[in-house]
Short mmCIF file of C-alpha atoms in Angstrom, two decimals:
data_model
loop_
_atom_site.label_atom_id
_atom_site.label_comp_id
_atom_site.label_asym_id
_atom_site.label_seq_id
_atom_site.Cartn_x
_atom_site.Cartn_y
_atom_site.Cartn_z
CA MET A 1 -75.12 56.31 -38.23
CA ALA A 2 -73.49 56.78 -34.82
CA HIS A 3 -76.79 56.15 -33.05
CA THR A 4 -77.27 52.92 -35.02
CA SER A 5 -73.78 51.70 -34.06
CA ILE A 6 -74.38 52.44 -30.37
CA GLN A 7 -77.72 50.65 -30.47
CA PHE A 8 -76.12 47.63 -32.14
CA LEU A 9 -73.43 47.41 -29.46
CA ALA A 10 -76.05 47.76 -26.73
CA ASN A 11 -78.05 44.86 -28.18
CA HIS A 12 -74.98 42.63 -28.66
CA PRO A 13 -72.93 42.55 -25.43
CA LEU A 14 -70.36 40.03 -26.73
CA GLN A 15 -69.54 42.14 -29.79
CA SER A 16 -69.50 45.19 -27.55
CA LYS A 17 -66.88 43.68 -25.24
CA LEU A 18 -64.76 42.63 -28.22
CA TYR A 19 -65.02 46.10 -29.76
CA PHE A 20 -63.94 47.91 -26.61
CA PHE A 21 -61.16 45.38 -26.01
CA LEU A 22 -59.76 46.01 -29.49
CA MET A 23 -60.06 49.77 -29.07
CA ARG A 24 -58.20 49.64 -25.75
CA ARG A 25 -55.44 47.54 -27.30
CA LEU A 26 -55.17 49.92 -30.25
CA GLY A 27 -55.09 52.96 -27.97
CA ARG A 28 -52.45 51.37 -25.75
CA LYS A 29 -50.27 50.52 -28.75
CA LEU A 30 -50.63 54.05 -30.08
CA MET A 31 -49.65 55.59 -26.75
CA ASP A 32 -46.69 53.22 -26.43
CA SER A 33 -45.53 54.20 -29.92
CA LEU A 34 -45.80 57.90 -29.12
CA HIS A 35 -43.96 57.35 -25.83
CA PHE A 36 -41.15 55.57 -27.70
CA VAL A 37 -40.85 58.27 -30.37
CA GLY A 38 -40.67 61.01 -27.75
CA GLY A 39 -38.25 59.10 -25.53
CA PHE A 40 -36.03 58.09 -28.45
CA SER A 41 -35.88 61.69 -29.72
CA LEU A 42 -35.00 63.02 -26.27
CA LEU A 43 -32.32 60.35 -25.73
CA SER A 44 -30.86 61.10 -29.17
CA TYR A 45 -30.61 64.79 -28.33
CA GLN A 46 -29.02 64.10 -24.94
CA ALA A 47 -26.53 61.61 -26.39
CA ILE A 48 -25.44 63.94 -29.20
CA ARG A 49 -25.15 66.92 -26.83
CA GLU A 50 -23.16 65.07 -24.16
CA SER A 51 -20.88 63.42 -26.73
CA PHE A 52 -19.02 66.74 -27.01
CA GLN A 53 -18.74 67.30 -23.27
CA SER A 54 -16.05 65.96 -20.97
CA PRO A 55 -15.25 63.53 -19.47
CA PHE A 56 -14.72 61.10 -22.37
CA TYR A 57 -14.70 57.37 -21.61
CA PHE A 58 -12.56 56.04 -24.46
CA ARG A 59 -11.85 52.80 -22.61
CA LEU A 60 -15.56 52.02 -22.41
CA VAL A 61 -15.90 52.65 -26.14
CA LEU A 62 -13.04 50.24 -26.89
CA ASP A 63 -14.56 47.59 -24.62
CA GLN A 64 -17.88 47.88 -26.44
CA MET A 65 -16.16 47.74 -29.82
CA LEU A 66 -14.52 44.48 -28.76
CA PHE A 67 -17.91 43.07 -27.78
CA MET A 68 -19.80 44.36 -30.81
CA GLY A 69 -17.15 44.13 -33.51
CA ALA A 70 -14.46 41.55 -32.83
CA GLN A 71 -16.81 38.98 -31.32
CA SER A 72 -19.24 39.31 -34.24
CA ILE A 73 -16.77 38.76 -37.06
CA MET A 74 -17.22 34.99 -37.24
CA LEU A 75 -21.02 35.20 -37.32
CA VAL A 76 -20.99 37.93 -39.98
CA SER A 77 -18.37 36.11 -42.07
CA ILE A 78 -20.28 32.82 -42.18
CA THR A 79 -23.52 34.58 -43.05
CA ALA A 80 -21.88 36.70 -45.76
CA LEU A 81 -20.15 33.68 -47.30
CA ALA A 82 -23.41 31.74 -47.44
CA THR A 83 -25.35 34.73 -48.77
CA GLY A 84 -22.88 35.47 -51.57
CA SER A 85 -22.72 31.80 -52.55
CA VAL A 86 -26.49 31.39 -52.67
CA MET A 87 -26.98 34.61 -54.63
CA ALA A 88 -24.45 33.54 -57.28
CA LEU A 89 -26.05 30.11 -57.52
CA GLN A 90 -29.59 31.43 -57.84
CA PHE A 91 -28.72 34.17 -60.32
CA GLY A 92 -26.52 31.76 -62.27
CA TYR A 93 -29.15 29.11 -62.92
CA GLY A 94 -31.85 31.74 -63.38
CA LEU A 95 -29.96 33.83 -65.94
CA ALA A 96 -28.62 30.76 -67.75
CA LYS A 97 -32.10 30.25 -69.23
CA PHE A 98 -31.77 33.62 -70.99
CA GLY A 99 -28.09 33.42 -71.83
CA GLY A 100 -27.16 35.97 -69.17
CA THR A 101 -24.64 33.99 -67.15
CA LEU A 102 -21.86 36.47 -67.91
CA TYR A 103 -23.82 39.22 -66.12
CA ILE A 104 -23.62 37.44 -62.78
CA PRO A 105 -20.50 39.29 -61.50
CA LYS A 106 -22.13 42.67 -62.16
CA ILE A 107 -25.50 41.80 -60.61
CA VAL A 108 -24.13 40.01 -57.56
CA SER A 109 -21.50 42.64 -56.76
CA LEU A 110 -24.03 45.47 -56.94
CA ALA A 111 -26.60 43.57 -54.86
CA ILE A 112 -24.09 42.71 -52.15
CA LEU A 113 -22.55 46.16 -51.76
CA ARG A 114 -25.78 48.13 -52.03
CA GLU A 115 -28.25 45.89 -50.21
CA MET A 116 -27.37 42.43 -48.98
CA GLY A 117 -24.21 43.34 -47.10
CA PRO A 118 -25.58 46.32 -45.15
CA VAL A 119 -29.04 44.86 -44.48
CA PHE A 120 -28.04 41.31 -43.52
CA THR A 121 -25.20 42.52 -41.32
CA SER A 122 -27.45 45.04 -39.59
CA LEU A 123 -30.12 42.40 -38.95
CA LEU A 124 -27.50 40.13 -37.38
CA VAL A 125 -26.23 43.01 -35.26
CA ALA A 126 -29.78 43.87 -34.20
CA GLY A 127 -30.27 40.28 -33.07
CA ARG A 128 -26.96 39.85 -31.29
CA ILE A 129 -25.87 43.30 -30.13
CA GLY A 130 -29.28 44.98 -29.80
CA SER A 131 -30.52 42.23 -27.55
CA GLY A 132 -27.25 42.23 -25.62
CA ILE A 133 -27.41 45.96 -24.93
CA ALA A 134 -31.07 45.79 -23.93
CA SER A 135 -30.52 42.90 -21.52
CA GLU A 136 -27.36 44.43 -20.01
CA VAL A 137 -28.82 47.90 -19.50
CA GLY A 138 -32.18 46.46 -18.44
CA SER A 139 -30.47 44.33 -15.79
CA MET A 140 -28.65 47.41 -14.53
CA LYS A 141 -31.97 49.23 -14.35
CA VAL A 142 -33.90 46.59 -12.40
CA THR A 143 -31.00 46.08 -9.98
CA GLN A 144 -30.82 49.87 -9.39
CA GLN A 145 -27.29 50.25 -10.75
CA ILE A 146 -28.48 53.16 -12.89
CA ASP A 147 -29.68 54.94 -9.76
CA ALA A 148 -26.31 54.28 -8.13
CA ILE A 149 -24.52 55.89 -11.09
CA ARG A 150 -26.70 58.98 -10.73
CA ALA A 151 -26.10 59.04 -6.96
CA LEU A 152 -22.35 59.16 -7.61
CA GLY A 153 -22.84 62.28 -9.73
CA THR A 154 -22.13 60.59 -13.06
CA SER A 155 -24.39 60.82 -16.08
CA PRO A 156 -25.79 57.43 -17.21
CA ILE A 157 -25.85 58.87 -20.72
CA LYS A 158 -22.07 59.36 -20.61
CA ARG A 159 -21.18 55.98 -19.12
CA ILE A 160 -23.84 53.74 -20.64
CA VAL A 161 -25.42 55.20 -23.77
CA ILE A 162 -22.63 57.12 -25.53
CA PRO A 163 -19.98 54.33 -25.43
CA ARG A 164 -22.46 51.87 -26.94
CA LEU A 165 -23.62 54.38 -29.53
CA LEU A 166 -20.11 55.26 -30.69
CA ALA A 167 -18.98 51.65 -30.65
CA SER A 168 -21.91 50.49 -32.75
CA MET A 169 -21.48 53.31 -35.29
CA ILE A 170 -17.81 52.37 -35.69
CA SER A 171 -18.16 48.58 -35.57
CA LEU A 172 -21.18 48.06 -37.84
CA PRO A 173 -19.68 49.75 -40.95
CA ILE A 174 -16.48 47.75 -40.45
CA LEU A 175 -18.46 44.52 -40.11
CA THR A 176 -20.38 45.45 -43.25
CA LEU A 177 -17.13 46.01 -45.13
CA ILE A 178 -15.92 42.57 -44.07
CA ALA A 179 -19.26 41.03 -45.07
CA ASP A 180 -19.11 42.69 -48.51
CA TYR A 181 -15.71 41.24 -49.36
CA ILE A 182 -16.46 37.78 -47.98
CA GLY A 183 -19.81 37.73 -49.80
CA LEU A 184 -18.06 38.61 -53.07
CA PHE A 185 -15.48 35.94 -52.38
CA GLY A 186 -18.19 33.31 -51.87
CA ALA A 187 -19.94 34.41 -55.05
CA MET A 188 -16.66 34.16 -56.97
CA LEU A 189 -16.01 30.63 -55.71
CA VAL A 190 -19.48 29.43 -56.67
CA SER A 191 -19.31 31.15 -60.05
CA SER A 192 -15.97 29.51 -60.76
CA ASN A 193 -16.76 26.01 -59.52
CA GLU A 194 -20.45 25.70 -60.40
CA LEU A 195 -21.12 28.10 -63.27
CA GLY A 196 -17.87 27.94 -65.21
CA ILE A 197 -17.03 31.65 -64.86
CA ASN A 198 -13.33 32.39 -64.74
CA ARG A 199 -12.18 33.98 -61.47
CA GLU A 200 -10.19 36.69 -63.24
CA TYR A 201 -13.26 37.54 -65.31
CA PHE A 202 -15.41 37.74 -62.16
CA ILE A 203 -12.96 40.08 -60.44
CA SER A 204 -12.47 42.31 -63.49
CA LYS A 205 -16.19 42.67 -64.15
CA SER A 206 -16.91 43.40 -60.49
CA ILE A 207 -14.25 46.13 -60.41
CA GLU A 208 -15.54 47.49 -63.72
CA THR A 209 -19.11 47.66 -62.42
CA LEU A 210 -18.66 48.98 -58.90
CA ARG A 211 -18.23 52.66 -58.14
CA ILE A 212 -17.29 54.48 -54.98
CA TYR A 213 -20.91 55.53 -54.35
CA ASP A 214 -21.96 51.87 -54.27
CA PHE A 215 -19.63 51.46 -51.31
CA THR A 216 -20.38 54.75 -49.55
CA THR A 217 -24.17 54.39 -49.74
CA GLY A 218 -23.94 50.98 -48.09
CA MET A 219 -21.78 52.45 -45.32
CA ALA A 220 -24.24 55.31 -44.89
CA LYS A 221 -27.09 52.86 -44.43
CA THR A 222 -25.22 50.94 -41.74
CA SER A 223 -24.48 54.18 -39.86
CA VAL A 224 -28.20 54.98 -39.74
CA PHE A 225 -29.02 51.42 -38.69
CA ALA A 226 -26.34 51.43 -35.99
CA PHE A 227 -27.61 54.72 -34.56
CA PHE A 228 -31.15 53.39 -34.30
CA ILE A 229 -30.22 49.93 -32.97
CA SER A 230 -27.97 51.18 -30.19
CA LEU A 231 -30.19 54.03 -29.01
CA THR A 232 -33.34 51.90 -29.17
CA ALA A 233 -31.68 49.20 -27.08
CA CYS A 234 -30.38 51.75 -24.57
CA TRP A 235 -33.73 53.52 -24.30
CA LYS A 236 -35.63 50.30 -23.74
CA GLY A 237 -33.06 49.10 -21.24
CA LEU A 238 -33.26 52.36 -19.29
CA HIS A 239 -37.06 51.98 -19.11
CA THR A 240 -37.15 48.30 -18.21
CA GLU A 241 -39.41 47.34 -15.32
CA GLY A 242 -40.67 44.12 -13.80
CA GLY A 243 -37.49 42.25 -12.90
CA THR A 244 -36.17 39.42 -15.04
CA HIS A 245 -39.47 39.11 -16.90
CA GLY A 246 -39.19 42.76 -17.91
CA VAL A 247 -35.62 42.23 -19.12
CA GLY A 248 -36.74 39.37 -21.35
CA HIS A 249 -39.60 41.44 -22.75
CA SER A 250 -37.26 44.37 -23.46
CA THR A 251 -34.80 42.12 -25.28
CA THR A 252 -37.49 40.72 -27.57
CA TRP A 253 -38.99 44.15 -28.18
CA VAL A 254 -35.66 45.65 -29.22
CA VAL A 255 -34.90 42.89 -31.74
CA VAL A 256 -38.34 43.11 -33.34
CA THR A 257 -38.44 46.92 -33.44
CA SER A 258 -34.90 47.24 -34.81
CA SER A 259 -35.51 44.63 -37.51
CA ILE A 260 -38.70 46.36 -38.65
CA PHE A 261 -36.94 49.73 -38.74
CA ILE A 262 -34.05 48.32 -40.78
CA MET A 263 -36.34 46.85 -43.43
CA ILE A 264 -38.58 49.93 -43.70
CA SER A 265 -35.82 52.55 -43.58
CA ASP A 266 -33.78 50.58 -46.14
CA PHE A 267 -36.49 51.26 -48.73
CA PHE A 268 -36.56 55.00 -48.06
CA LEU A 269 -32.77 55.31 -47.93
CA THR A 270 -32.48 53.42 -51.21
CA LYS A 271 -35.07 55.72 -52.77
CA ILE A 272 -33.16 58.79 -51.56
CA PHE A 273 -29.87 57.46 -52.95
CA ILE A 274 -31.49 56.65 -56.29
CA LEU A 275 -32.75 60.22 -56.56
CA THR A 276 -29.60 61.93 -55.32
CA VAL A 277 -26.52 59.72 -55.69
CA PHE A 278 -26.96 56.97 -58.26
CA PRO A 279 -26.70 58.14 -61.89
CA ASN A 280 -29.85 58.08 -64.01
#
């Protein structure tokens, strides 16, 4: 079988070139993935270890929280309002065919707190903050500011990575909490004005349906997402090469990688919570 394949490639040079090109691309992608996994794991270990060592740069953490949290509230609020409104509208007209309009508050509130709020907010953060961290740290790398920090005897992990990590893990859950309430508010307005559901009924049924674990599992998801987004952006920024072109490539790579991780890990986290937290 192997001899036949080699003979075929020898007799067909065009197919042979295409085959080896694809194999090189696949091998390069595999090596890049392994390099990222190893580098991400090492950076995670260093960041966690140095987080408990002095000095502590609380001012840098607050500055990053202002950039990540306060300046993202408007974007998150508009998205959450639109998402909650659209969900109520879609569920309303869909369930009306089966006489299930009165179940809208229960379905929408569960969907927003468990899934839509954490996932949509994290995707927005990955696009805005992940790209911002990657471009900022990447610019520092290509202009040799990282080397200057090391030359001054300061750890780049302490001054660059840890403040962004802590700020993202504090800001993203808060942004998700804001998105949850605004999404529920938008769903309530649409249900009242378009579907004829009384606002008091919507609020009472939402409170009756939701439990504390619906809230805490959503916050747990955002903590995992924030950890990955911030460390991925920092790692890619610290390994940026090639000047401004390299910075642009790093920014795009971080957004794509973080978004893929959020969608895939959301499934596994939901499965874990169903098996361990949510009642049967």
